[in-house]
Amino acid sequence: MIHWLCGPDDALPQTSLALPPDSDAPGLLAAGGELTPGRLEEAYTKGVFPWYSEGQPVLWWSPDPRMVLRVSDFKVSRSLRKTLARFVHTPGCEIRIDASFASVIQACARAPRQGQAGTWIVPAMISAYLAWHEAGRVHSFETWVDGRLVGGLYGVSLGRMFFGESMFSDATDASKIALAALVCFCREHAVSMIDCQQRTEHLGSMGAREMKRSEFEHGLRQQLSEMSIVDWTYHPRLWRHLEGQPAGQLVRDRSVAQDIAT
């Protein structure tokens, strides 16, 4: 049975009541309700997220297993290493946070998804996350080239937990650059996990893995108990957090970066 939220005071049920992996809708926990900042805060602190299509009620999910990127596991491929080297040392290339959040979420809504005819980022979802962004809970990491937004991602931040929502790219590897910047930012601010919600091969290739719901929720509770991040500025010095990986060696040495990137 799926729990229906009939009013704003109805609490989301325990995540253990979500439909099991062998059901028609694995991870579906509840339906109904409104996408208010208060409801979203309740959901995310419980490890629950909304995901539905136009014409459906709001559907609330808690999948088991859960796709998570531990920032210590982030993998930088050889091609991304070269891309990062060019980006970091090319004038006019920069990472910005929250400079154009509305543009990022709207671009994510338009981005084509493999195996999907439409988008789950429906107008009501955009409005809700714009409001939550204004409240300081949702942030965008943006890839800019010569004053033009070419890619990025957005997600939710509570305590020292980051929940990745969606990304887009209008230039080769622009979303991957934004993800690498997010990882560096998380390492700087002691954020150990980035929630990826559902498994994709793309995220798996970059180090994300599935973990049991119980393991995810244990880590979530720990991260939520920490103080929220205050400074949402991306400083170029944060690229140093890729040190110890091939990309870090390129980032800190301009001459090597230029030689390898060409």
PDB file of C-alpha atoms in Angstrom:
ATOM      1  CA  MET A   1       0.000   0.000   0.000  1.00  0.00           C
ATOM      2  CA  ILE A   2       1.216   3.492  -0.868  1.00  0.00           C
ATOM      3  CA  HIS A   3       0.749   6.118   1.819  1.00  0.00           C
ATOM      4  CA  TRP A   4      -1.151   9.207   0.645  1.00  0.00           C
ATOM      5  CA  LEU A   5      -0.359  12.648   2.027  1.00  0.00           C
ATOM      6  CA  CYS A   6      -3.731  14.297   2.392  1.00  0.00           C
ATOM      7  CA  GLY A   7      -2.675  17.497   4.142  1.00  0.00           C
ATOM      8  CA  PRO A   8       0.361  19.607   5.019  1.00  0.00           C
ATOM      9  CA  ASP A   9       0.522  18.086   8.508  1.00  0.00           C
ATOM     10  CA  ASP A  10       0.687  14.479   7.282  1.00  0.00           C
ATOM     11  CA  ALA A  11       4.176  13.152   7.930  1.00  0.00           C
ATOM     12  CA  LEU A  12       6.041  11.014   5.449  1.00  0.00           C
ATOM     13  CA  PRO A  13       6.083   7.373   6.554  1.00  0.00           C
ATOM     14  CA  GLN A  14       9.171   5.447   7.598  1.00  0.00           C
ATOM     15  CA  THR A  15      11.427   4.689   4.646  1.00  0.00           C
ATOM     16  CA  SER A  16      11.299   0.972   5.470  1.00  0.00           C
ATOM     17  CA  LEU A  17       7.723   1.040   4.130  1.00  0.00           C
ATOM     18  CA  ALA A  18       8.875   1.932   0.587  1.00  0.00           C
ATOM     19  CA  LEU A  19       8.081  -0.628  -2.100  1.00  0.00           C
ATOM     20  CA  PRO A  20      10.762  -3.347  -2.334  1.00  0.00           C
ATOM     21  CA  PRO A  21      13.232  -3.838  -5.210  1.00  0.00           C
ATOM     22  CA  ASP A  22      11.127  -6.605  -6.806  1.00  0.00           C
ATOM     23  CA  SER A  23       7.972  -4.446  -7.020  1.00  0.00           C
ATOM     24  CA  ASP A  24       6.610  -2.474  -9.988  1.00  0.00           C
ATOM     25  CA  ALA A  25       7.893   0.800  -8.480  1.00  0.00           C
ATOM     26  CA  PRO A  26      10.963   0.028  -6.349  1.00  0.00           C
ATOM     27  CA  GLY A  27      11.511   2.653  -3.688  1.00  0.00           C
ATOM     28  CA  LEU A  28       8.130   4.382  -3.985  1.00  0.00           C
ATOM     29  CA  LEU A  29       7.171   5.504  -0.487  1.00  0.00           C
ATOM     30  CA  ALA A  30       4.254   7.949  -0.690  1.00  0.00           C
ATOM     31  CA  ALA A  31       2.163  10.095  -3.022  1.00  0.00           C
ATOM     32  CA  GLY A  32       0.412  13.423  -2.798  1.00  0.00           C
ATOM     33  CA  GLY A  33       1.084  16.589  -0.880  1.00  0.00           C
ATOM     34  CA  GLU A  34       2.676  19.799  -2.107  1.00  0.00           C
ATOM     35  CA  LEU A  35       6.227  20.764  -2.948  1.00  0.00           C
ATOM     36  CA  THR A  36       6.715  23.370  -0.248  1.00  0.00           C
ATOM     37  CA  PRO A  37      10.128  24.171   1.260  1.00  0.00           C
ATOM     38  CA  GLY A  38       8.897  22.721   4.552  1.00  0.00           C
ATOM     39  CA  ARG A  39       7.847  19.438   2.962  1.00  0.00           C
ATOM     40  CA  LEU A  40      11.079  19.230   0.983  1.00  0.00           C
ATOM     41  CA  GLU A  41      13.129  19.806   4.141  1.00  0.00           C
ATOM     42  CA  GLU A  42      11.248  17.011   5.891  1.00  0.00           C
ATOM     43  CA  ALA A  43      11.775  14.689   2.944  1.00  0.00           C
ATOM     44  CA  TYR A  44      15.478  15.251   2.414  1.00  0.00           C
ATOM     45  CA  THR A  45      16.345  14.960   6.097  1.00  0.00           C
ATOM     46  CA  LYS A  46      14.758  11.490   5.904  1.00  0.00           C
ATOM     47  CA  GLY A  47      16.567  10.584   2.686  1.00  0.00           C
ATOM     48  CA  VAL A  48      13.394  10.919   0.598  1.00  0.00           C
ATOM     49  CA  PHE A  49      13.092  12.840  -2.670  1.00  0.00           C
ATOM     50  CA  PRO A  50      10.263  13.754  -5.103  1.00  0.00           C
ATOM     51  CA  TRP A  51      10.258  12.376  -8.638  1.00  0.00           C
ATOM     52  CA  TYR A  52       7.228  12.381 -10.914  1.00  0.00           C
ATOM     53  CA  SER A  53       5.982  13.415 -14.343  1.00  0.00           C
ATOM     54  CA  GLU A  54       3.525  16.036 -15.532  1.00  0.00           C
ATOM     55  CA  GLY A  55      -0.064  15.007 -14.755  1.00  0.00           C
ATOM     56  CA  GLN A  56       0.917  12.747 -11.837  1.00  0.00           C
ATOM     57  CA  PRO A  57       0.600  13.491  -8.135  1.00  0.00           C
ATOM     58  CA  VAL A  58       3.855  14.205  -6.337  1.00  0.00           C
ATOM     59  CA  LEU A  59       5.597  10.862  -5.807  1.00  0.00           C
ATOM     60  CA  TRP A  60       8.078  10.417  -2.948  1.00  0.00           C
ATOM     61  CA  TRP A  61      10.935   7.900  -3.199  1.00  0.00           C
ATOM     62  CA  SER A  62      13.445   6.127  -0.982  1.00  0.00           C
ATOM     63  CA  PRO A  63      15.214   3.505  -3.138  1.00  0.00           C
ATOM     64  CA  ASP A  64      17.189   0.595  -1.735  1.00  0.00           C
ATOM     65  CA  PRO A  65      19.992   0.427  -2.738  1.00  0.00           C
ATOM     66  CA  ARG A  66      20.920   4.094  -3.116  1.00  0.00           C
ATOM     67  CA  MET A  67      23.462   5.518  -5.557  1.00  0.00           C
ATOM     68  CA  VAL A  68      26.030   7.609  -3.688  1.00  0.00           C
ATOM     69  CA  LEU A  69      29.318   9.254  -4.614  1.00  0.00           C
ATOM     70  CA  ARG A  70      31.761   9.325  -1.732  1.00  0.00           C
ATOM     71  CA  VAL A  71      33.920  12.315  -2.592  1.00  0.00           C
ATOM     72  CA  SER A  72      37.030  10.327  -1.689  1.00  0.00           C
ATOM     73  CA  ASP A  73      36.106   7.844  -4.462  1.00  0.00           C
ATOM     74  CA  PHE A  74      35.768  10.406  -7.264  1.00  0.00           C
ATOM     75  CA  LYS A  75      37.545   9.174 -10.388  1.00  0.00           C
ATOM     76  CA  VAL A  76      39.185  11.458 -12.930  1.00  0.00           C
ATOM     77  CA  SER A  77      39.621   9.843 -16.337  1.00  0.00           C
ATOM     78  CA  ARG A  78      42.525  10.681 -18.622  1.00  0.00           C
ATOM     79  CA  SER A  79      40.258  12.672 -20.947  1.00  0.00           C
ATOM     80  CA  LEU A  80      38.732  14.626 -18.061  1.00  0.00           C
ATOM     81  CA  ARG A  81      42.232  15.248 -16.698  1.00  0.00           C
ATOM     82  CA  LYS A  82      43.133  16.982 -19.972  1.00  0.00           C
ATOM     83  CA  THR A  83      39.850  18.912 -20.017  1.00  0.00           C
ATOM     84  CA  LEU A  84      40.381  20.159 -16.461  1.00  0.00           C
ATOM     85  CA  ALA A  85      43.940  21.187 -17.266  1.00  0.00           C
ATOM     86  CA  ARG A  86      42.762  23.304 -20.201  1.00  0.00           C
ATOM     87  CA  PHE A  87      39.865  24.761 -18.245  1.00  0.00           C
ATOM     88  CA  VAL A  88      41.830  25.763 -15.144  1.00  0.00           C
ATOM     89  CA  HIS A  89      44.570  27.522 -17.117  1.00  0.00           C
ATOM     90  CA  THR A  90      42.484  29.173 -19.843  1.00  0.00           C
ATOM     91  CA  PRO A  91      41.486  32.819 -19.289  1.00  0.00           C
ATOM     92  CA  GLY A  92      37.735  33.289 -19.311  1.00  0.00           C
ATOM     93  CA  CYS A  93      37.021  29.815 -17.892  1.00  0.00           C
ATOM     94  CA  GLU A  94      35.640  29.778 -14.377  1.00  0.00           C
ATOM     95  CA  ILE A  95      33.347  28.021 -11.937  1.00  0.00           C
ATOM     96  CA  ARG A  96      30.593  30.054 -10.321  1.00  0.00           C
ATOM     97  CA  ILE A  97      28.163  29.035  -7.597  1.00  0.00           C
ATOM     98  CA  ASP A  98      24.576  30.333  -7.654  1.00  0.00           C
ATOM     99  CA  ALA A  99      25.325  33.010 -10.245  1.00  0.00           C
ATOM    100  CA  SER A 100      22.416  31.901 -12.443  1.00  0.00           C
ATOM    101  CA  PHE A 101      20.490  29.231 -10.575  1.00  0.00           C
ATOM    102  CA  ALA A 102      17.255  29.705 -12.522  1.00  0.00           C
ATOM    103  CA  SER A 103      19.093  29.228 -15.827  1.00  0.00           C
ATOM    104  CA  VAL A 104      20.713  26.023 -14.543  1.00  0.00           C
ATOM    105  CA  ILE A 105      17.523  24.331 -13.374  1.00  0.00           C
ATOM    106  CA  GLN A 106      15.695  25.332 -16.545  1.00  0.00           C
ATOM    107  CA  ALA A 107      18.536  23.980 -18.690  1.00  0.00           C
ATOM    108  CA  CYS A 108      18.459  20.741 -16.698  1.00  0.00           C
ATOM    109  CA  ALA A 109      14.727  20.486 -17.391  1.00  0.00           C
ATOM    110  CA  ARG A 110      15.345  20.820 -21.134  1.00  0.00           C
ATOM    111  CA  ALA A 111      18.283  18.399 -21.266  1.00  0.00           C
ATOM    112  CA  PRO A 112      17.461  15.123 -23.072  1.00  0.00           C
ATOM    113  CA  ARG A 113      17.683  11.969 -20.946  1.00  0.00           C
ATOM    114  CA  GLN A 114      18.526   8.567 -22.339  1.00  0.00           C
ATOM    115  CA  GLY A 115      15.444   6.341 -22.238  1.00  0.00           C
ATOM    116  CA  GLN A 116      13.126   9.167 -21.222  1.00  0.00           C
ATOM    117  CA  ALA A 117      10.613  10.908 -23.468  1.00  0.00           C
ATOM    118  CA  GLY A 118      10.109  13.887 -21.158  1.00  0.00           C
ATOM    119  CA  THR A 119      11.435  15.429 -17.983  1.00  0.00           C
ATOM    120  CA  TRP A 120      10.741  14.953 -14.294  1.00  0.00           C
ATOM    121  CA  ILE A 121      11.723  18.581 -13.665  1.00  0.00           C
ATOM    122  CA  VAL A 122       8.167  19.804 -14.228  1.00  0.00           C
ATOM    123  CA  PRO A 123       7.115  23.466 -13.748  1.00  0.00           C
ATOM    124  CA  ALA A 124       5.928  22.826 -10.177  1.00  0.00           C
ATOM    125  CA  MET A 125       9.307  21.273  -9.379  1.00  0.00           C
ATOM    126  CA  ILE A 126      11.144  24.286 -10.809  1.00  0.00           C
ATOM    127  CA  SER A 127       9.026  26.693  -8.765  1.00  0.00           C
ATOM    128  CA  ALA A 128       9.554  24.716  -5.572  1.00  0.00           C
ATOM    129  CA  TYR A 129      13.327  24.485  -5.915  1.00  0.00           C
ATOM    130  CA  LEU A 130      13.588  28.148  -6.897  1.00  0.00           C
ATOM    131  CA  ALA A 131      11.820  28.989  -3.625  1.00  0.00           C
ATOM    132  CA  TRP A 132      14.069  26.623  -1.700  1.00  0.00           C
ATOM    133  CA  HIS A 133      17.086  28.183  -3.406  1.00  0.00           C
ATOM    134  CA  GLU A 134      15.958  31.584  -2.155  1.00  0.00           C
ATOM    135  CA  ALA A 135      15.898  30.057   1.341  1.00  0.00           C
ATOM    136  CA  GLY A 136      19.539  29.019   0.908  1.00  0.00           C
ATOM    137  CA  ARG A 137      19.041  25.254   0.654  1.00  0.00           C
ATOM    138  CA  VAL A 138      19.584  24.628  -3.075  1.00  0.00           C
ATOM    139  CA  HIS A 139      22.725  25.581  -4.984  1.00  0.00           C
ATOM    140  CA  SER A 140      24.088  25.466  -8.503  1.00  0.00           C
ATOM    141  CA  PHE A 141      27.651  24.798  -9.639  1.00  0.00           C
ATOM    142  CA  GLU A 142      28.130  26.457 -12.984  1.00  0.00           C
ATOM    143  CA  THR A 143      30.718  26.163 -15.769  1.00  0.00           C
ATOM    144  CA  TRP A 144      31.311  29.496 -17.494  1.00  0.00           C
ATOM    145  CA  VAL A 145      33.404  30.179 -20.602  1.00  0.00           C
ATOM    146  CA  ASP A 146      33.942  33.746 -21.816  1.00  0.00           C
ATOM    147  CA  GLY A 147      30.921  34.972 -19.880  1.00  0.00           C
ATOM    148  CA  ARG A 148      28.611  32.224 -21.163  1.00  0.00           C
ATOM    149  CA  LEU A 149      27.016  29.495 -19.061  1.00  0.00           C
ATOM    150  CA  VAL A 150      27.866  26.220 -20.823  1.00  0.00           C
ATOM    151  CA  GLY A 151      27.043  23.581 -18.211  1.00  0.00           C
ATOM    152  CA  GLY A 152      26.378  22.882 -14.584  1.00  0.00           C
ATOM    153  CA  LEU A 153      24.430  21.064 -11.934  1.00  0.00           C
ATOM    154  CA  TYR A 154      22.223  21.816  -8.963  1.00  0.00           C
ATOM    155  CA  GLY A 155      21.495  20.113  -5.685  1.00  0.00           C
ATOM    156  CA  VAL A 156      20.346  20.420  -2.103  1.00  0.00           C
ATOM    157  CA  SER A 157      22.622  21.127   0.859  1.00  0.00           C
ATOM    158  CA  LEU A 158      21.623  20.279   4.431  1.00  0.00           C
ATOM    159  CA  GLY A 159      24.208  20.194   7.188  1.00  0.00           C
ATOM    160  CA  ARG A 160      27.295  18.701   5.519  1.00  0.00           C
ATOM    161  CA  MET A 161      25.292  16.589   3.078  1.00  0.00           C
ATOM    162  CA  PHE A 162      24.881  17.375  -0.615  1.00  0.00           C
ATOM    163  CA  PHE A 163      22.072  15.816  -2.658  1.00  0.00           C
ATOM    164  CA  GLY A 164      22.772  15.991  -6.380  1.00  0.00           C
ATOM    165  CA  GLU A 165      19.659  16.592  -8.468  1.00  0.00           C
ATOM    166  CA  SER A 166      20.462  17.106 -12.131  1.00  0.00           C
ATOM    167  CA  MET A 167      23.080  18.386 -14.552  1.00  0.00           C
ATOM    168  CA  PHE A 168      23.289  19.703 -18.099  1.00  0.00           C
ATOM    169  CA  SER A 169      25.981  20.391 -20.652  1.00  0.00           C
ATOM    170  CA  ASP A 170      25.981  22.659 -23.688  1.00  0.00           C
ATOM    171  CA  ALA A 171      29.697  22.069 -24.304  1.00  0.00           C
ATOM    172  CA  THR A 172      31.829  18.944 -24.150  1.00  0.00           C
ATOM    173  CA  ASP A 173      32.438  17.838 -20.540  1.00  0.00           C
ATOM    174  CA  ALA A 174      30.981  21.062 -19.089  1.00  0.00           C
ATOM    175  CA  SER A 175      28.846  19.155 -16.585  1.00  0.00           C
ATOM    176  CA  LYS A 176      31.807  16.939 -15.627  1.00  0.00           C
ATOM    177  CA  ILE A 177      33.858  20.064 -14.904  1.00  0.00           C
ATOM    178  CA  ALA A 178      31.072  21.306 -12.630  1.00  0.00           C
ATOM    179  CA  LEU A 179      30.966  17.934 -10.875  1.00  0.00           C
ATOM    180  CA  ALA A 180      34.731  17.998 -10.340  1.00  0.00           C
ATOM    181  CA  ALA A 181      34.361  21.487  -8.862  1.00  0.00           C
ATOM    182  CA  LEU A 182      31.588  20.225  -6.570  1.00  0.00           C
ATOM    183  CA  VAL A 183      33.854  17.415  -5.372  1.00  0.00           C
ATOM    184  CA  CYS A 184      36.641  19.901  -4.618  1.00  0.00           C
ATOM    185  CA  PHE A 185      34.164  22.141  -2.761  1.00  0.00           C
ATOM    186  CA  CYS A 186      32.887  19.178  -0.752  1.00  0.00           C
ATOM    187  CA  ARG A 187      36.419  18.137   0.193  1.00  0.00           C
ATOM    188  CA  GLU A 188      37.116  21.687   1.360  1.00  0.00           C
ATOM    189  CA  HIS A 189      34.001  21.721   3.558  1.00  0.00           C
ATOM    190  CA  ALA A 190      34.129  18.158   4.960  1.00  0.00           C
ATOM    191  CA  VAL A 191      31.167  16.904   2.922  1.00  0.00           C
ATOM    192  CA  SER A 192      31.869  13.205   2.524  1.00  0.00           C
ATOM    193  CA  MET A 193      28.866  12.047   0.451  1.00  0.00           C
ATOM    194  CA  ILE A 194      26.980  13.287  -2.593  1.00  0.00           C
ATOM    195  CA  ASP A 195      23.617  11.587  -3.009  1.00  0.00           C
ATOM    196  CA  CYS A 196      23.028  10.526  -6.621  1.00  0.00           C
ATOM    197  CA  GLN A 197      19.619   8.883  -5.985  1.00  0.00           C
ATOM    198  CA  GLN A 198      19.422   6.438  -8.896  1.00  0.00           C
ATOM    199  CA  ARG A 199      22.090   4.319 -10.540  1.00  0.00           C
ATOM    200  CA  THR A 200      23.527   5.433 -13.874  1.00  0.00           C
ATOM    201  CA  GLU A 201      26.547   4.065 -15.718  1.00  0.00           C
ATOM    202  CA  HIS A 202      27.844   7.616 -16.161  1.00  0.00           C
ATOM    203  CA  LEU A 203      28.011   8.239 -12.411  1.00  0.00           C
ATOM    204  CA  GLY A 204      29.361   4.756 -11.799  1.00  0.00           C
ATOM    205  CA  SER A 205      32.281   5.463 -14.106  1.00  0.00           C
ATOM    206  CA  MET A 206      33.161   8.482 -11.962  1.00  0.00           C
ATOM    207  CA  GLY A 207      33.237   6.574  -8.693  1.00  0.00           C
ATOM    208  CA  ALA A 208      29.634   6.503  -7.478  1.00  0.00           C
ATOM    209  CA  ARG A 209      28.354   3.205  -6.125  1.00  0.00           C
ATOM    210  CA  GLU A 210      25.207   1.699  -4.718  1.00  0.00           C
ATOM    211  CA  MET A 211      24.853   1.291  -0.960  1.00  0.00           C
ATOM    212  CA  LYS A 212      22.153  -0.158   1.231  1.00  0.00           C
ATOM    213  CA  ARG A 213      19.479   2.249   2.384  1.00  0.00           C
ATOM    214  CA  SER A 214      20.433   1.620   6.007  1.00  0.00           C
ATOM    215  CA  GLU A 215      24.072   2.509   5.302  1.00  0.00           C
ATOM    216  CA  PHE A 216      23.044   5.633   3.413  1.00  0.00           C
ATOM    217  CA  GLU A 217      20.714   6.790   6.185  1.00  0.00           C
ATOM    218  CA  HIS A 218      23.391   6.223   8.825  1.00  0.00           C
ATOM    219  CA  GLY A 219      25.802   8.441   6.901  1.00  0.00           C
ATOM    220  CA  LEU A 220      23.042  10.960   6.265  1.00  0.00           C
ATOM    221  CA  ARG A 221      22.312  11.341   9.986  1.00  0.00           C
ATOM    222  CA  GLN A 222      25.984  11.993  10.660  1.00  0.00           C
ATOM    223  CA  GLN A 223      26.237  14.637   7.950  1.00  0.00           C
ATOM    224  CA  LEU A 224      23.001  16.356   8.995  1.00  0.00           C
ATOM    225  CA  SER A 225      24.318  16.745  12.543  1.00  0.00           C
ATOM    226  CA  GLU A 226      27.100  19.021  11.282  1.00  0.00           C
ATOM    227  CA  MET A 227      26.836  22.796  10.861  1.00  0.00           C
ATOM    228  CA  SER A 228      25.589  23.988   7.479  1.00  0.00           C
ATOM    229  CA  ILE A 229      28.034  25.547   5.012  1.00  0.00           C
ATOM    230  CA  VAL A 230      28.038  29.353   5.100  1.00  0.00           C
ATOM    231  CA  ASP A 231      30.430  30.425   2.324  1.00  0.00           C
ATOM    232  CA  TRP A 232      29.142  29.374  -1.094  1.00  0.00           C
ATOM    233  CA  THR A 233      31.986  30.832  -3.121  1.00  0.00           C
ATOM    234  CA  TYR A 234      34.128  28.799  -5.491  1.00  0.00           C
ATOM    235  CA  HIS A 235      37.751  29.864  -5.093  1.00  0.00           C
ATOM    236  CA  PRO A 236      40.170  28.659  -7.813  1.00  0.00           C
ATOM    237  CA  ARG A 237      42.485  27.417  -5.046  1.00  0.00           C
ATOM    238  CA  LEU A 238      39.953  24.649  -4.389  1.00  0.00           C
ATOM    239  CA  TRP A 239      41.228  22.780  -7.444  1.00  0.00           C
ATOM    240  CA  ARG A 240      44.132  21.734  -5.199  1.00  0.00           C
ATOM    241  CA  HIS A 241      41.777  19.141  -3.714  1.00  0.00           C
ATOM    242  CA  LEU A 242      42.412  17.042  -6.805  1.00  0.00           C
ATOM    243  CA  GLU A 243      46.025  16.669  -5.698  1.00  0.00           C
ATOM    244  CA  GLY A 244      46.986  13.064  -5.178  1.00  0.00           C
ATOM    245  CA  GLN A 245      45.086  12.243  -8.390  1.00  0.00           C
ATOM    246  CA  PRO A 246      46.398  12.775 -11.934  1.00  0.00           C
ATOM    247  CA  ALA A 247      44.248  15.882 -12.414  1.00  0.00           C
ATOM    248  CA  GLY A 248      45.687  17.503  -9.298  1.00  0.00           C
ATOM    249  CA  GLN A 249      49.201  17.308 -10.719  1.00  0.00           C
ATOM    250  CA  LEU A 250      48.010  19.098 -13.829  1.00  0.00           C
ATOM    251  CA  VAL A 251      46.034  21.725 -11.976  1.00  0.00           C
ATOM    252  CA  ARG A 252      48.922  22.910  -9.815  1.00  0.00           C
ATOM    253  CA  ASP A 253      51.513  23.122 -12.602  1.00  0.00           C
ATOM    254  CA  ARG A 254      50.687  25.435 -15.481  1.00  0.00           C
ATOM    255  CA  SER A 255      53.530  24.371 -17.770  1.00  0.00           C
ATOM    256  CA  VAL A 256      52.786  20.672 -17.384  1.00  0.00           C
ATOM    257  CA  ALA A 257      49.097  21.309 -17.932  1.00  0.00           C
ATOM    258  CA  GLN A 258      49.724  23.131 -21.176  1.00  0.00           C
ATOM    259  CA  ASP A 259      52.100  20.437 -22.446  1.00  0.00           C
ATOM    260  CA  ILE A 260      49.764  17.538 -21.636  1.00  0.00           C
ATOM    261  CA  ALA A 261      46.604  19.288 -22.841  1.00  0.00           C
ATOM    262  CA  THR A 262      47.955  19.984 -26.318  1.00  0.00           C
TER     263      THR A 262
END
